[in-house]
PDB file of C-alpha atoms and ligand atoms in Angstrom:
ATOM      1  CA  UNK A   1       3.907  11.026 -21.310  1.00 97.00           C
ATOM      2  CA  UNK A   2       4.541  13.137 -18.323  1.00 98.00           C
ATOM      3  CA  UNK A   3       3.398  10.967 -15.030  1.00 98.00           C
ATOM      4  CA  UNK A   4       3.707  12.777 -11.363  1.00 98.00           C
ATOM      5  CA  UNK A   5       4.208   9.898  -8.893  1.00 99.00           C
ATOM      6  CA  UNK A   6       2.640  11.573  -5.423  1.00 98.00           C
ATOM      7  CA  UNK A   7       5.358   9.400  -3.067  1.00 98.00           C
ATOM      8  CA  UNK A   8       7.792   8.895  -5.818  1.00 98.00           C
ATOM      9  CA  UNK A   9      10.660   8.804  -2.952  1.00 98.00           C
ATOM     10  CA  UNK A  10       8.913   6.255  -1.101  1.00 98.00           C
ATOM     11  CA  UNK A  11       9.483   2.595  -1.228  1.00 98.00           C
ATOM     12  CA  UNK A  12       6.857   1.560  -3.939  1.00 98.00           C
ATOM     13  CA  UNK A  13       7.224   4.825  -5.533  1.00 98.00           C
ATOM     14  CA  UNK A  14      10.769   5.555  -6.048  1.00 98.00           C
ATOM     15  CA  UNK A  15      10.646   1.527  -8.020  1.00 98.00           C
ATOM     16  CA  UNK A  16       7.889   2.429  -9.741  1.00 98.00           C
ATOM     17  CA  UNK A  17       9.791   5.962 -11.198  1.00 98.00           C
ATOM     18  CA  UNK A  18      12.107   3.750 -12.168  1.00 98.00           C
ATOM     19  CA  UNK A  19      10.249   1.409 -14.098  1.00 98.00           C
ATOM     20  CA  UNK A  20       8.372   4.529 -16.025  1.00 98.00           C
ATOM     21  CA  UNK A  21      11.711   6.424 -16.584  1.00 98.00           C
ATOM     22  CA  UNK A  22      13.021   3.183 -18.480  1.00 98.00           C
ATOM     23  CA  UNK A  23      10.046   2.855 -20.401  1.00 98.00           C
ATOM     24  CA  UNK A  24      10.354   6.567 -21.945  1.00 98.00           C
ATOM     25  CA  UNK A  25       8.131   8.426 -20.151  1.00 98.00           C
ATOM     26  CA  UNK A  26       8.532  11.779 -17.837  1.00 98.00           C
ATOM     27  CA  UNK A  27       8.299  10.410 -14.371  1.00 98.00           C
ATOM     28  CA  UNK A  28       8.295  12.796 -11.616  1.00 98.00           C
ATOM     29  CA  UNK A  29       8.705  12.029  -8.209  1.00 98.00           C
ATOM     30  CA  UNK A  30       6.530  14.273  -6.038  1.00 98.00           C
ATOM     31  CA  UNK A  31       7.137  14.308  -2.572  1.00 98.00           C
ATOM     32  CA  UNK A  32       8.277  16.569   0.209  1.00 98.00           C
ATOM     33  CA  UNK A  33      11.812  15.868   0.194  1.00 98.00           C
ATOM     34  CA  UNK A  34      11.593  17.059  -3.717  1.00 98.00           C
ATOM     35  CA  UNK A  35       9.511  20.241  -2.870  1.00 98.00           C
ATOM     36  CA  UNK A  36       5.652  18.985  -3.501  1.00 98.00           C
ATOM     37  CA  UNK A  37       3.477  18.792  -0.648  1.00 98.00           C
ATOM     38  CA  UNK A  38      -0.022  17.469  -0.953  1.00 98.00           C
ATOM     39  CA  UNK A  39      -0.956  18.641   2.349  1.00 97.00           C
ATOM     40  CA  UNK A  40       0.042  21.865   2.456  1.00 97.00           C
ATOM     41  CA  UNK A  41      -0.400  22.344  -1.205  1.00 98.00           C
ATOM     42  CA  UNK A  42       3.380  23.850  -1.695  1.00 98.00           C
ATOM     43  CA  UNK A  43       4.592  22.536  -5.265  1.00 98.00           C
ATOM     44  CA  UNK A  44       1.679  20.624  -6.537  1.00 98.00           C
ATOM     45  CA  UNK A  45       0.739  23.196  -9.252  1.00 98.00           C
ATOM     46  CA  UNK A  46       3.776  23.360 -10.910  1.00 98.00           C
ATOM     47  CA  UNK A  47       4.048  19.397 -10.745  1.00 98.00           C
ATOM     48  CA  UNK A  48       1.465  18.902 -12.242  1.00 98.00           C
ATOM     49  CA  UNK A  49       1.232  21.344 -14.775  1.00 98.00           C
ATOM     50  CA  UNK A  50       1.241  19.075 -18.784  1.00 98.00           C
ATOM     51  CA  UNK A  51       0.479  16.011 -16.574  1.00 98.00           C
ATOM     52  CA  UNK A  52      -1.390  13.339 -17.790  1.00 98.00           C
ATOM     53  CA  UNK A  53      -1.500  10.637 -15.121  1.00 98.00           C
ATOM     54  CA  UNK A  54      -1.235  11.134 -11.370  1.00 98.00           C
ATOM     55  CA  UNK A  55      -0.228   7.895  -9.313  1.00 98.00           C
ATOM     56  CA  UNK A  56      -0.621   8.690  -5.560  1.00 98.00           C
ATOM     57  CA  UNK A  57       1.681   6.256  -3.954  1.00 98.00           C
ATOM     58  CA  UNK A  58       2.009   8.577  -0.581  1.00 98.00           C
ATOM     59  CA  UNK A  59       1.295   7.541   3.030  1.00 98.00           C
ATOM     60  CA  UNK A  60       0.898   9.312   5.932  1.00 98.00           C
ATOM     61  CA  UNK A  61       4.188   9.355   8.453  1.00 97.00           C
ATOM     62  CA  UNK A  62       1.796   8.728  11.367  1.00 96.00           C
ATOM     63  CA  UNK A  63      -0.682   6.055  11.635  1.00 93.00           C
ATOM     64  CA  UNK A  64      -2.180   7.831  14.733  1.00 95.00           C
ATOM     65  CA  UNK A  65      -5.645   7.390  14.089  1.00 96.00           C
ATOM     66  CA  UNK A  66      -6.390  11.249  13.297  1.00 97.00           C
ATOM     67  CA  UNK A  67      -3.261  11.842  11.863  1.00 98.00           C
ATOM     68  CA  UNK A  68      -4.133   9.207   9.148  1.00 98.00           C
ATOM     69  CA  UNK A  69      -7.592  10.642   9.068  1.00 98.00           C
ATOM     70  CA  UNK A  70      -6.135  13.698   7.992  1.00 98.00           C
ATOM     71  CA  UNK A  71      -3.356  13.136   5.789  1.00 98.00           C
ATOM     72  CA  UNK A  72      -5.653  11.222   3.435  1.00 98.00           C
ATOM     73  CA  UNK A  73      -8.628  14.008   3.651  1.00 98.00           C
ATOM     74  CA  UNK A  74      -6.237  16.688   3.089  1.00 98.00           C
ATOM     75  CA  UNK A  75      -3.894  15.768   1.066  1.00 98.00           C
ATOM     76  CA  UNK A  76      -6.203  13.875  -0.878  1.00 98.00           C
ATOM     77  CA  UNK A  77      -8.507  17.201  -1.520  1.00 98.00           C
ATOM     78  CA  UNK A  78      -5.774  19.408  -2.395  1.00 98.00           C
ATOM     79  CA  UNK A  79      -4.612  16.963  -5.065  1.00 98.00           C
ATOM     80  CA  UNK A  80      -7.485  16.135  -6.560  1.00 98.00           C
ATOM     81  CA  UNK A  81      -8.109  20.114  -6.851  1.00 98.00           C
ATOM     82  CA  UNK A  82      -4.890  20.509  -8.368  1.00 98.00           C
ATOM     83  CA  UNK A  83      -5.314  17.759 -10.714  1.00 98.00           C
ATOM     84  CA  UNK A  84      -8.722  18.835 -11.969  1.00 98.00           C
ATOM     85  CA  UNK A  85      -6.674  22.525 -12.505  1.00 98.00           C
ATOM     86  CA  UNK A  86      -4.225  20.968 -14.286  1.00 98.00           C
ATOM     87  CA  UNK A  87      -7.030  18.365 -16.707  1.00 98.00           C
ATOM     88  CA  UNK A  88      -5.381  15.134 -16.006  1.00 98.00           C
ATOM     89  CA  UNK A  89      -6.987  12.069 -17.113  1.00 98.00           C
ATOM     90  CA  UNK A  90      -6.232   9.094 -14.853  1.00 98.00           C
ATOM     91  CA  UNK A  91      -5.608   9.157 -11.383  1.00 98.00           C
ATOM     92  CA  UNK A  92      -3.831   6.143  -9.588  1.00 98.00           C
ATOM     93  CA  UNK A  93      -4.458   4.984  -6.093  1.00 98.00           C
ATOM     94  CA  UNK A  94      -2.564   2.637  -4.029  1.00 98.00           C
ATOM     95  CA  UNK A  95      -5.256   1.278  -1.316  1.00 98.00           C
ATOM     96  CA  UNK A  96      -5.575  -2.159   0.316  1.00 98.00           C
ATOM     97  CA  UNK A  97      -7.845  -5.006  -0.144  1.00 98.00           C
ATOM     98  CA  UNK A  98     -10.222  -5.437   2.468  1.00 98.00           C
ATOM     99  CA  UNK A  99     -10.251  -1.688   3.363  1.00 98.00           C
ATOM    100  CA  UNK A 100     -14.363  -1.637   3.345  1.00 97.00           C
ATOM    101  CA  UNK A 101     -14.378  -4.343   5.855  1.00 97.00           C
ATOM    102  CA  UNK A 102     -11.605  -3.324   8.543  1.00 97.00           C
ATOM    103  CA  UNK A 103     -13.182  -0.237   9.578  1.00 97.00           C
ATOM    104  CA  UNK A 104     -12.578  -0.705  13.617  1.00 97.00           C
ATOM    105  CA  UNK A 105      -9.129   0.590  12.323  1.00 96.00           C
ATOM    106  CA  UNK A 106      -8.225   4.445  12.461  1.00 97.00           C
ATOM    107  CA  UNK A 107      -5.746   3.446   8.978  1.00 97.00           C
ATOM    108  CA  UNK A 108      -8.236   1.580   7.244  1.00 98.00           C
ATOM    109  CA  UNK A 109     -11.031   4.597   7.907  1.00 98.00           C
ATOM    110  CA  UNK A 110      -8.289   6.868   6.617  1.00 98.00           C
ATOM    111  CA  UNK A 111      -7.915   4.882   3.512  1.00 98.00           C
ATOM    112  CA  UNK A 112     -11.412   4.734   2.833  1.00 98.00           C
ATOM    113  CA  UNK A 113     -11.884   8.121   3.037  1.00 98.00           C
ATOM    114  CA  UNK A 114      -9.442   8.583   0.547  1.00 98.00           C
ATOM    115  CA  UNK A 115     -11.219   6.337  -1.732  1.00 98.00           C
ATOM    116  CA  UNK A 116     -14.578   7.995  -1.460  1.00 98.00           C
ATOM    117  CA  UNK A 117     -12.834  11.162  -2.354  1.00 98.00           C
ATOM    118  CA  UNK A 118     -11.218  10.053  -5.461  1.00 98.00           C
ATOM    119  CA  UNK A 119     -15.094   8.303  -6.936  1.00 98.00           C
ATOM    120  CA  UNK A 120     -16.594  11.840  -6.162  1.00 98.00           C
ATOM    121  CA  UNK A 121     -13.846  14.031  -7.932  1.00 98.00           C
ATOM    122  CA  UNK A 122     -15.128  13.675 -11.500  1.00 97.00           C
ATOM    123  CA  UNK A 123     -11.426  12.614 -12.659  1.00 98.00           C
ATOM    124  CA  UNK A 124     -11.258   9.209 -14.340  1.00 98.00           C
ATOM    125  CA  UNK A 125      -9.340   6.729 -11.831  1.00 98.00           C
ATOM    126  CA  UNK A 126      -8.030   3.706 -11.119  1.00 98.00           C
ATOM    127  CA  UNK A 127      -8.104   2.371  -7.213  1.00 98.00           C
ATOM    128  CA  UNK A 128      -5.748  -0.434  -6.482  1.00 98.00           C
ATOM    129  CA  UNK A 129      -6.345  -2.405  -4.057  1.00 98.00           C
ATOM    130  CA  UNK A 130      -3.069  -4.123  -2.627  1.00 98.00           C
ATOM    131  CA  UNK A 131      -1.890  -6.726  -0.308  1.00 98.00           C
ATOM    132  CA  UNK A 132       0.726  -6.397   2.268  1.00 98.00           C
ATOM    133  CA  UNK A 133       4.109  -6.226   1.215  1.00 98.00           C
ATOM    134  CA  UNK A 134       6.942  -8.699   2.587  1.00 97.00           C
ATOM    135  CA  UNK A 135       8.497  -5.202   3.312  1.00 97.00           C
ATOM    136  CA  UNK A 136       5.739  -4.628   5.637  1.00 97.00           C
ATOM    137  CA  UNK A 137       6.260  -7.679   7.855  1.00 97.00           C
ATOM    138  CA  UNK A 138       8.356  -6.236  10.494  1.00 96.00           C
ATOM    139  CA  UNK A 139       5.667  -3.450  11.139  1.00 96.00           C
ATOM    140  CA  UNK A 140       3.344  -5.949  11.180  1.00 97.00           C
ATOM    141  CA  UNK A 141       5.008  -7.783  14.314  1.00 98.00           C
ATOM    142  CA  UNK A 142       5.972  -4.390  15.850  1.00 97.00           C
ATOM    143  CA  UNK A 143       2.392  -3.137  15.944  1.00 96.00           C
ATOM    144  CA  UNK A 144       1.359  -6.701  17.513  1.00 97.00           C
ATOM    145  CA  UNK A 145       4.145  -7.106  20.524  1.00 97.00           C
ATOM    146  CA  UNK A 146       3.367  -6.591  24.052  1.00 94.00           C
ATOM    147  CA  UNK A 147       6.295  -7.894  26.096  1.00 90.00           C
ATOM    148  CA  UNK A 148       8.099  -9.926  23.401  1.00 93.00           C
ATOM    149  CA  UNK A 149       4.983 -11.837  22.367  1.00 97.00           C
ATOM    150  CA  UNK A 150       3.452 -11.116  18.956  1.00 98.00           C
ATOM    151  CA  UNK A 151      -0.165 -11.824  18.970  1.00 98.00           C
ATOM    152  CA  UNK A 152      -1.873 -12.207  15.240  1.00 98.00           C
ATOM    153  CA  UNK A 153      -4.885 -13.876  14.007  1.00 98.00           C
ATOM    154  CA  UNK A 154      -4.506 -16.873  11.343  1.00 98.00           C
ATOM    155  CA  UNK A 155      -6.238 -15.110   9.048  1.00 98.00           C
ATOM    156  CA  UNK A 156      -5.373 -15.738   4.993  1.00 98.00           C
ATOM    157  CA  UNK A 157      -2.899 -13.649   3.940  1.00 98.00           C
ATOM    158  CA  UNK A 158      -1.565 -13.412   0.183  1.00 98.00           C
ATOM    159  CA  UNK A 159       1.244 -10.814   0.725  1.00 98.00           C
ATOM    160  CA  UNK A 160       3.230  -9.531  -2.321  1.00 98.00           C
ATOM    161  CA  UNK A 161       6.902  -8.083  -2.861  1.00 98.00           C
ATOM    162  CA  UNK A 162       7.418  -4.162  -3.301  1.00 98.00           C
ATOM    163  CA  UNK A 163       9.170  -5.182  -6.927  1.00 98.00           C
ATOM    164  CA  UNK A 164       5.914  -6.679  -8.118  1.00 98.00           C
ATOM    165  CA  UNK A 165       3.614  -3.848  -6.764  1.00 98.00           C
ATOM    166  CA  UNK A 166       6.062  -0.820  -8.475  1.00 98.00           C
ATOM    167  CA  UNK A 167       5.650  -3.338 -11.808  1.00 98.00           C
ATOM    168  CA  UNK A 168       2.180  -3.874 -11.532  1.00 98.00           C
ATOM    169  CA  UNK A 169       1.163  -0.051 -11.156  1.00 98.00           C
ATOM    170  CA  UNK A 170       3.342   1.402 -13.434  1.00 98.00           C
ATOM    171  CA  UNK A 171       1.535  -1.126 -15.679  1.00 98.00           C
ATOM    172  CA  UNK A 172      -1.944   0.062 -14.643  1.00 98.00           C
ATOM    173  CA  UNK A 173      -1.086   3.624 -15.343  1.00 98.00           C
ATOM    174  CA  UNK A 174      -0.445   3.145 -18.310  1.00 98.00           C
ATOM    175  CA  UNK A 175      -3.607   1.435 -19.184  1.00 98.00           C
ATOM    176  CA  UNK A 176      -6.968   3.087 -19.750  1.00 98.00           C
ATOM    177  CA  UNK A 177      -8.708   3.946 -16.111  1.00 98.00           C
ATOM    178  CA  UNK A 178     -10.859   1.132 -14.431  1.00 98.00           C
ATOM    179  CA  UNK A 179     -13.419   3.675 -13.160  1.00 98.00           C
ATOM    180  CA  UNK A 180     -13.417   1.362 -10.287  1.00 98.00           C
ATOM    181  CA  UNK A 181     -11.144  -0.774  -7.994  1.00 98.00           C
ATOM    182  CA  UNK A 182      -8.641  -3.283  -9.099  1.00 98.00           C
ATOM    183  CA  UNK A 183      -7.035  -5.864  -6.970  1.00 98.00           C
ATOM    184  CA  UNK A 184      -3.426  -6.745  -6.892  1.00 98.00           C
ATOM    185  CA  UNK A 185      -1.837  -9.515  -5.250  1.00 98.00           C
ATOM    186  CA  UNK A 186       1.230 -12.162  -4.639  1.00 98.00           C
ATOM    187  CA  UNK A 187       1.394 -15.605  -5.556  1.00 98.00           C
ATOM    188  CA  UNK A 188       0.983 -17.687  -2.448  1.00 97.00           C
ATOM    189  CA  UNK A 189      -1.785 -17.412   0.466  1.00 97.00           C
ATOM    190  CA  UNK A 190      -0.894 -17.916   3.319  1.00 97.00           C
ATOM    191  CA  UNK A 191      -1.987 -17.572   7.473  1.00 98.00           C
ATOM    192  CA  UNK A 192      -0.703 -14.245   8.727  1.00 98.00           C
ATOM    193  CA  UNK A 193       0.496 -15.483  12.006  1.00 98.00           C
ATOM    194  CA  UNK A 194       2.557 -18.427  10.395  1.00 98.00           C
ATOM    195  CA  UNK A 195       4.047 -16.288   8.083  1.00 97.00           C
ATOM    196  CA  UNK A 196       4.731 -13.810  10.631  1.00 98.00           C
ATOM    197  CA  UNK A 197       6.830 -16.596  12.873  1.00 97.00           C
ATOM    198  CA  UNK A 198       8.651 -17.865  10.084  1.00 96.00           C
ATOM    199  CA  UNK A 199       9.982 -14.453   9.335  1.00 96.00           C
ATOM    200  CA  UNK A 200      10.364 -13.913  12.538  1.00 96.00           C
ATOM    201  CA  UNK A 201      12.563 -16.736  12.739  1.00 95.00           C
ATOM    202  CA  UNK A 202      14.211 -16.079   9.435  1.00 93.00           C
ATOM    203  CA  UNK A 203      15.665 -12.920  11.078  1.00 95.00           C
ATOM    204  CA  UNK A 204      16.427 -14.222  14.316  1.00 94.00           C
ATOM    205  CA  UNK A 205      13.609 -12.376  15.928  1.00 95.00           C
ATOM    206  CA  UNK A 206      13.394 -13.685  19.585  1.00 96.00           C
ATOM    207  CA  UNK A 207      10.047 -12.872  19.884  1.00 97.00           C
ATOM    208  CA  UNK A 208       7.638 -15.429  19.809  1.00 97.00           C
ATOM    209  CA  UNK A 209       4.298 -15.443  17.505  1.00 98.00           C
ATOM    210  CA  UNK A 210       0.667 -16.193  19.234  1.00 98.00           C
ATOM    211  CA  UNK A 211      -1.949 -17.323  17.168  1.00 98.00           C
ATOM    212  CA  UNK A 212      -5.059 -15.543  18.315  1.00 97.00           C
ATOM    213  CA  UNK A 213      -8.504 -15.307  16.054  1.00 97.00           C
ATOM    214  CA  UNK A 214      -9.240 -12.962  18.605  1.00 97.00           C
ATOM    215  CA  UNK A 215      -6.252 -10.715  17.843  1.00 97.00           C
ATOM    216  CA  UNK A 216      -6.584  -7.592  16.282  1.00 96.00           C
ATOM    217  CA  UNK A 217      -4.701  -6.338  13.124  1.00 97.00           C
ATOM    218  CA  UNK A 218      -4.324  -2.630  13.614  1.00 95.00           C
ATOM    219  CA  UNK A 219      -7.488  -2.067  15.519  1.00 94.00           C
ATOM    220  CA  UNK A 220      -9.616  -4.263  13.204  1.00 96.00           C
ATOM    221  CA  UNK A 221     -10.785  -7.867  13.918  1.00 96.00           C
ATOM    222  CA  UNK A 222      -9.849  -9.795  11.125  1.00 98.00           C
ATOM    223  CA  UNK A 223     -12.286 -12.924   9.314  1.00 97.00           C
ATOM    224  CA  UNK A 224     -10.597 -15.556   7.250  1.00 97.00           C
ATOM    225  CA  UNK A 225     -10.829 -13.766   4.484  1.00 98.00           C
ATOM    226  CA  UNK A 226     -10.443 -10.097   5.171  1.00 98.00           C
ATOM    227  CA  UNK A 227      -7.075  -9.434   3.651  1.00 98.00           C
ATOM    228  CA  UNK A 228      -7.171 -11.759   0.846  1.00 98.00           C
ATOM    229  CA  UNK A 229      -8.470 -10.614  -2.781  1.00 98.00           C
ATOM    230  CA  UNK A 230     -12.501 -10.218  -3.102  1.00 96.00           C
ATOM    231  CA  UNK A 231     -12.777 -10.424  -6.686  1.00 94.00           C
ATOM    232  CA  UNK A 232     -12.038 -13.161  -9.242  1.00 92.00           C
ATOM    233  CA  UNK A 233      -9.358 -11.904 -10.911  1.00 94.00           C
ATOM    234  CA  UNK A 234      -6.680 -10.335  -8.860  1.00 98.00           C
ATOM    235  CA  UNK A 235      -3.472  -9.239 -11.006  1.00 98.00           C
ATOM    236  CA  UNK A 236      -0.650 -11.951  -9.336  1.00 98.00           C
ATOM    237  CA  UNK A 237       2.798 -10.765  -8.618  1.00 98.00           C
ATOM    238  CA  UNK A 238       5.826 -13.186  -9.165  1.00 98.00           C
ATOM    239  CA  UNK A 239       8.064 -13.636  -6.582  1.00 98.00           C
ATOM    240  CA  UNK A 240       7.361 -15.798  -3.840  1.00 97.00           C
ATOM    241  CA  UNK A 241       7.928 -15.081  -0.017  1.00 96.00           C
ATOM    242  CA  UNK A 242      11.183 -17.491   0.304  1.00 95.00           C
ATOM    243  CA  UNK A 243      12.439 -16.269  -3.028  1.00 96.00           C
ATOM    244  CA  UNK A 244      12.040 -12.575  -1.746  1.00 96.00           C
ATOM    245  CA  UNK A 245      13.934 -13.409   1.650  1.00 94.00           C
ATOM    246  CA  UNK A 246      16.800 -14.592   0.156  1.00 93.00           C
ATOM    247  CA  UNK A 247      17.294 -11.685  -1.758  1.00 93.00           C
ATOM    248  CA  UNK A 248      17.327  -9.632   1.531  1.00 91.00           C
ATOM    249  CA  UNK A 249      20.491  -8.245   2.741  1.00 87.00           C
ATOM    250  CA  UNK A 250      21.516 -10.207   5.753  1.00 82.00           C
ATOM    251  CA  UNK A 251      20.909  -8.484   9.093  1.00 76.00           C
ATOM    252  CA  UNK A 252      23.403  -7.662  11.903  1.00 67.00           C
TER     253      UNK A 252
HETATM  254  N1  LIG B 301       2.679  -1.424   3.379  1.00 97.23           N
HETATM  255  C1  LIG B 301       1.796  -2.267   2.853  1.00 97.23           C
HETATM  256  O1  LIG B 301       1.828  -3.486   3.118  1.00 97.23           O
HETATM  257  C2  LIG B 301       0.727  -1.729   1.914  1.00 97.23           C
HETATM  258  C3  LIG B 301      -0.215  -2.612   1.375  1.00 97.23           C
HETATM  259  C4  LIG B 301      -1.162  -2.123   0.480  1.00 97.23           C
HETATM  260  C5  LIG B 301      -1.173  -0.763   0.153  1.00 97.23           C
HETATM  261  N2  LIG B 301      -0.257   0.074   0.705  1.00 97.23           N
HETATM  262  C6  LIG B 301      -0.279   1.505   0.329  1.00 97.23           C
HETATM  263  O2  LIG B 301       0.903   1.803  -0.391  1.00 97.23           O
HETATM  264  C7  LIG B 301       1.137   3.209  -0.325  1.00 97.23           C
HETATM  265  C8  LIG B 301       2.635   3.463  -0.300  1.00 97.23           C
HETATM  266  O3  LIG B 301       3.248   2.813   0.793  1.00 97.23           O
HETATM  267  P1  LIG B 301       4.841   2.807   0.972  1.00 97.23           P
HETATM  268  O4  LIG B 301       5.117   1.835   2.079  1.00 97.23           O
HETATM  269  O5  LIG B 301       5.522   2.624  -0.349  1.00 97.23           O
HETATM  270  O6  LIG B 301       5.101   4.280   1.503  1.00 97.23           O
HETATM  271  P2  LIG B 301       6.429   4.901   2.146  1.00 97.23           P
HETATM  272  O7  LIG B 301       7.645   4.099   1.777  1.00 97.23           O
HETATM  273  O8  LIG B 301       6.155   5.160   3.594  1.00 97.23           O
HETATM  274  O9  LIG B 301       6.548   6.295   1.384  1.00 97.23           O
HETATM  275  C9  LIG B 301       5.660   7.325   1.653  1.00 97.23           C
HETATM  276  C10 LIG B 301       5.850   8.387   0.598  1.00 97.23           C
HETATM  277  O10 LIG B 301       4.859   9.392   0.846  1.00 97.23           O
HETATM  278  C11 LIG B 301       5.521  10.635   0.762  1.00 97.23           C
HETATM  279  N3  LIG B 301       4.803  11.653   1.521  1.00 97.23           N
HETATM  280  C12 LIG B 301       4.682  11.779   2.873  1.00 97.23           C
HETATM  281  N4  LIG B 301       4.024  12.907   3.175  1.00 97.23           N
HETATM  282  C13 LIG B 301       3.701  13.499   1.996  1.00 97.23           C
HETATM  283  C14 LIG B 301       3.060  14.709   1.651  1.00 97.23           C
HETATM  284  N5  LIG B 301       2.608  15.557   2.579  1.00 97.23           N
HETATM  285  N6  LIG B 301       2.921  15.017   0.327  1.00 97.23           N
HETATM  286  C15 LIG B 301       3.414  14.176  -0.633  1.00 97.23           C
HETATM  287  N7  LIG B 301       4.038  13.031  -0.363  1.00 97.23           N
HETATM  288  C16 LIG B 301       4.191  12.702   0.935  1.00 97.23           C
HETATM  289  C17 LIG B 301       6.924  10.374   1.320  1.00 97.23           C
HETATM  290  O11 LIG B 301       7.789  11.440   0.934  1.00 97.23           O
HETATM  291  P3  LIG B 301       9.186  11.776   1.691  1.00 97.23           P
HETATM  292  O12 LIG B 301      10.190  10.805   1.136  1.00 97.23           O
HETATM  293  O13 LIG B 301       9.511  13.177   1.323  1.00 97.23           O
HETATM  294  O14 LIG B 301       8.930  11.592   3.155  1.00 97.23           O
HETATM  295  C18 LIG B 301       7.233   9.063   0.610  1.00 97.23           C
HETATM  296  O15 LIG B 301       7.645   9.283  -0.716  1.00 97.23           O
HETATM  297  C19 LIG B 301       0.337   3.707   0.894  1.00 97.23           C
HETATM  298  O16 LIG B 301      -0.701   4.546   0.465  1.00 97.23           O
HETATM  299  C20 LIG B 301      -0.240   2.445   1.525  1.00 97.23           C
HETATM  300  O17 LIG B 301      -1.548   2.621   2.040  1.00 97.23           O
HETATM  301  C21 LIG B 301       0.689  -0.380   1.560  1.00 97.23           C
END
C-alpha cells in the first residue's frame, strides 16, 4: 500500500518510514527537504497521486504564536485539498493530549485548528493524540529558563519515547480510521517538574528546576491532569524513561 508520511524526515517520521518500509509497504517521506511542501503546495500532487493513507507527522519550524497558527491552517488546507484530489481513505494526525484544554497557548491553538480542519474535510481520519516525547525534554526546560532557573508546574506527566510513537502510528495507519481521536501514551506518569530535574541532572544540566503550580507550560496554565490521557484506554508505549536514557549517546 502506498503511504505518504507528511514529515517523513522528521524525528517521528523518518522511524515511522522505516517501520512501514520493513513491513512491505510504499512509504514516502514527504517533506521539504524531499521536494513536497504542504504550505506552499509544491510537490503534494504528485505525492500523493495512488495514495491510500496520508500520516501528517509535520510541525511547524516556528512556534511563534502566528507562525504556528499558520503552518497548521495552511498547510493543513492545502493537504487535505490535495488528498481529497487524490481519494485517499485515511488520514493520520499526530496531535497532543490535552490540546482542547491548553488553549492560553499560541501551539496548542495551532494544533487545534488543525484538528477542526481534518473533522470538517469529509476524509475518513484518525487524530492521535500524543504525549511528550523524552526527546522533547530539553525544549521543555529551554522554553521554561529565565536566568538558569527552570520554572515548571508538577503537573502529571506520562511522557513516551519517539521509538514507541513511530511504532504505534505506523500501527494505527494501518488499521481502519477511528473517525475520532485516539490517545497514545508511555508507561509511567510522572510530575513534569521532577522529571524535568532528574534529566536535568542526568545530563549535567546546571540549571536548577522550580516547582511552580503557577508556572506556565508554553503559555498555558497547566491542572493536574492536563497532559495526561483523558480517555480509558490510551495505547501504552514500552520503554520506560531510565531505560530510554541509557540508550542516549553520552553528551560532551
Ligand atoms: N514533541 C512532542 O513532545 C510531541 C508530543 C505530541 C505530539 N507531537 C506532534 O508530533 C509531530 C511531529 O513532531 P516531531 O518532533 O517528530 O517533528 P520534527 O522532528 O520537528 O519534524 C518536522 C517535520 O516536518 C517537516 N516539515 C516542516 N515544514 C514542512 C512543510 N512546509 N511541508 C511538509 N513538511 C514540513 C520537516 O521537514 P524538513 O526535514 O524538510 O524540515 C520534518 O520532516 C508534530 O505535529 C507535533 O505536534 C509532538
Amino acid at each position: 500500500m502506498k503511504i505518504v508520511v507528511i514529515g517523513g524526515t522528521g524525528l517521528v517520521g523518518a522511524k515511522t518510514v522505516k517501520i512501514l518500509r520493513a513491513a512491505g509497504h510504499e512509504a514516502l517521506a514527504a517533506a521539504p527537504s524531499t521536494g513536497v511542501d504542504a504550505l506552499t503546495g509544491a510537490g503534494l500532487a504528485q505525492a500523493l497521486a495512488g495514495a491510500e493513507v496520508v500520516l501528517d507527522l509535520s510541525n511547524s519550524p516556528s512556534f511563534a504564536d502566528q507562525a504556528v497558527l499558520d503552518f497548521f491552517q495552511t498547510s493543513g488546507r492545502n493537504l487535505l485539498a490535495a488528498e481529497t484530489v487524490a481519494g485517499v481513505r485515511h488520514h493520520v494526525a499526530l496531535s497532543v493530549v490535552g490540546t482542547e484544554g491548553l488553549q492560553a497557548s499560541g501551539y496548542f491553538r495551532g494544533k487545534l485548528a488543525q484538528e477542526r480542519l481534518i473533522k470538517t474535510a469529509g476524509i475518513p481520519y484518525t487524530i492521535v493524540h500524543c504525549t511528550q516525547f523524552f526527546e522533547f525534554l530539553d525544549s521543555i526546560a529551554n522554553a521554561a529558563a529565565t536566568d538558569g532557573t527552570v520554572h515548571l508546574p508538577p503537573a502529571y506527566v506520562q511522557p513516551i519515547a519517539s521509538d514507541d510513537v513511530a511504532a504505534l502510528v505506523a500501527d494505527i495507519a494501518l488499521a481502519p480510521p477511528a473517525n475520532g481521536t485516539v490517545e497514545i501514551a508511555g508507561p509511567e506518569r510522572l510530575r513534569l517538574s521532577e522529571l524535568v530535574a532528574r534529566h536535568l541532572d542526568a545530563t549535567r544540566d546546571p540549571r536548577r528546576v522550580v516547582s511552580d503550580v503557577d508556572a506556565p507550560y508554553f503559555g498555558a496554565r497547566l491542572a493536574e491532569g492536563s497532559l495526561v490521557p483523558s480517555g480509558p484506554s490510551p495505547r501504552l508505549g514500552a520503554i520506560a524513561f531510565d531505560t530510554w536514557f541509557r540508550a542516549q549517546p553520552a553528551r560532551a
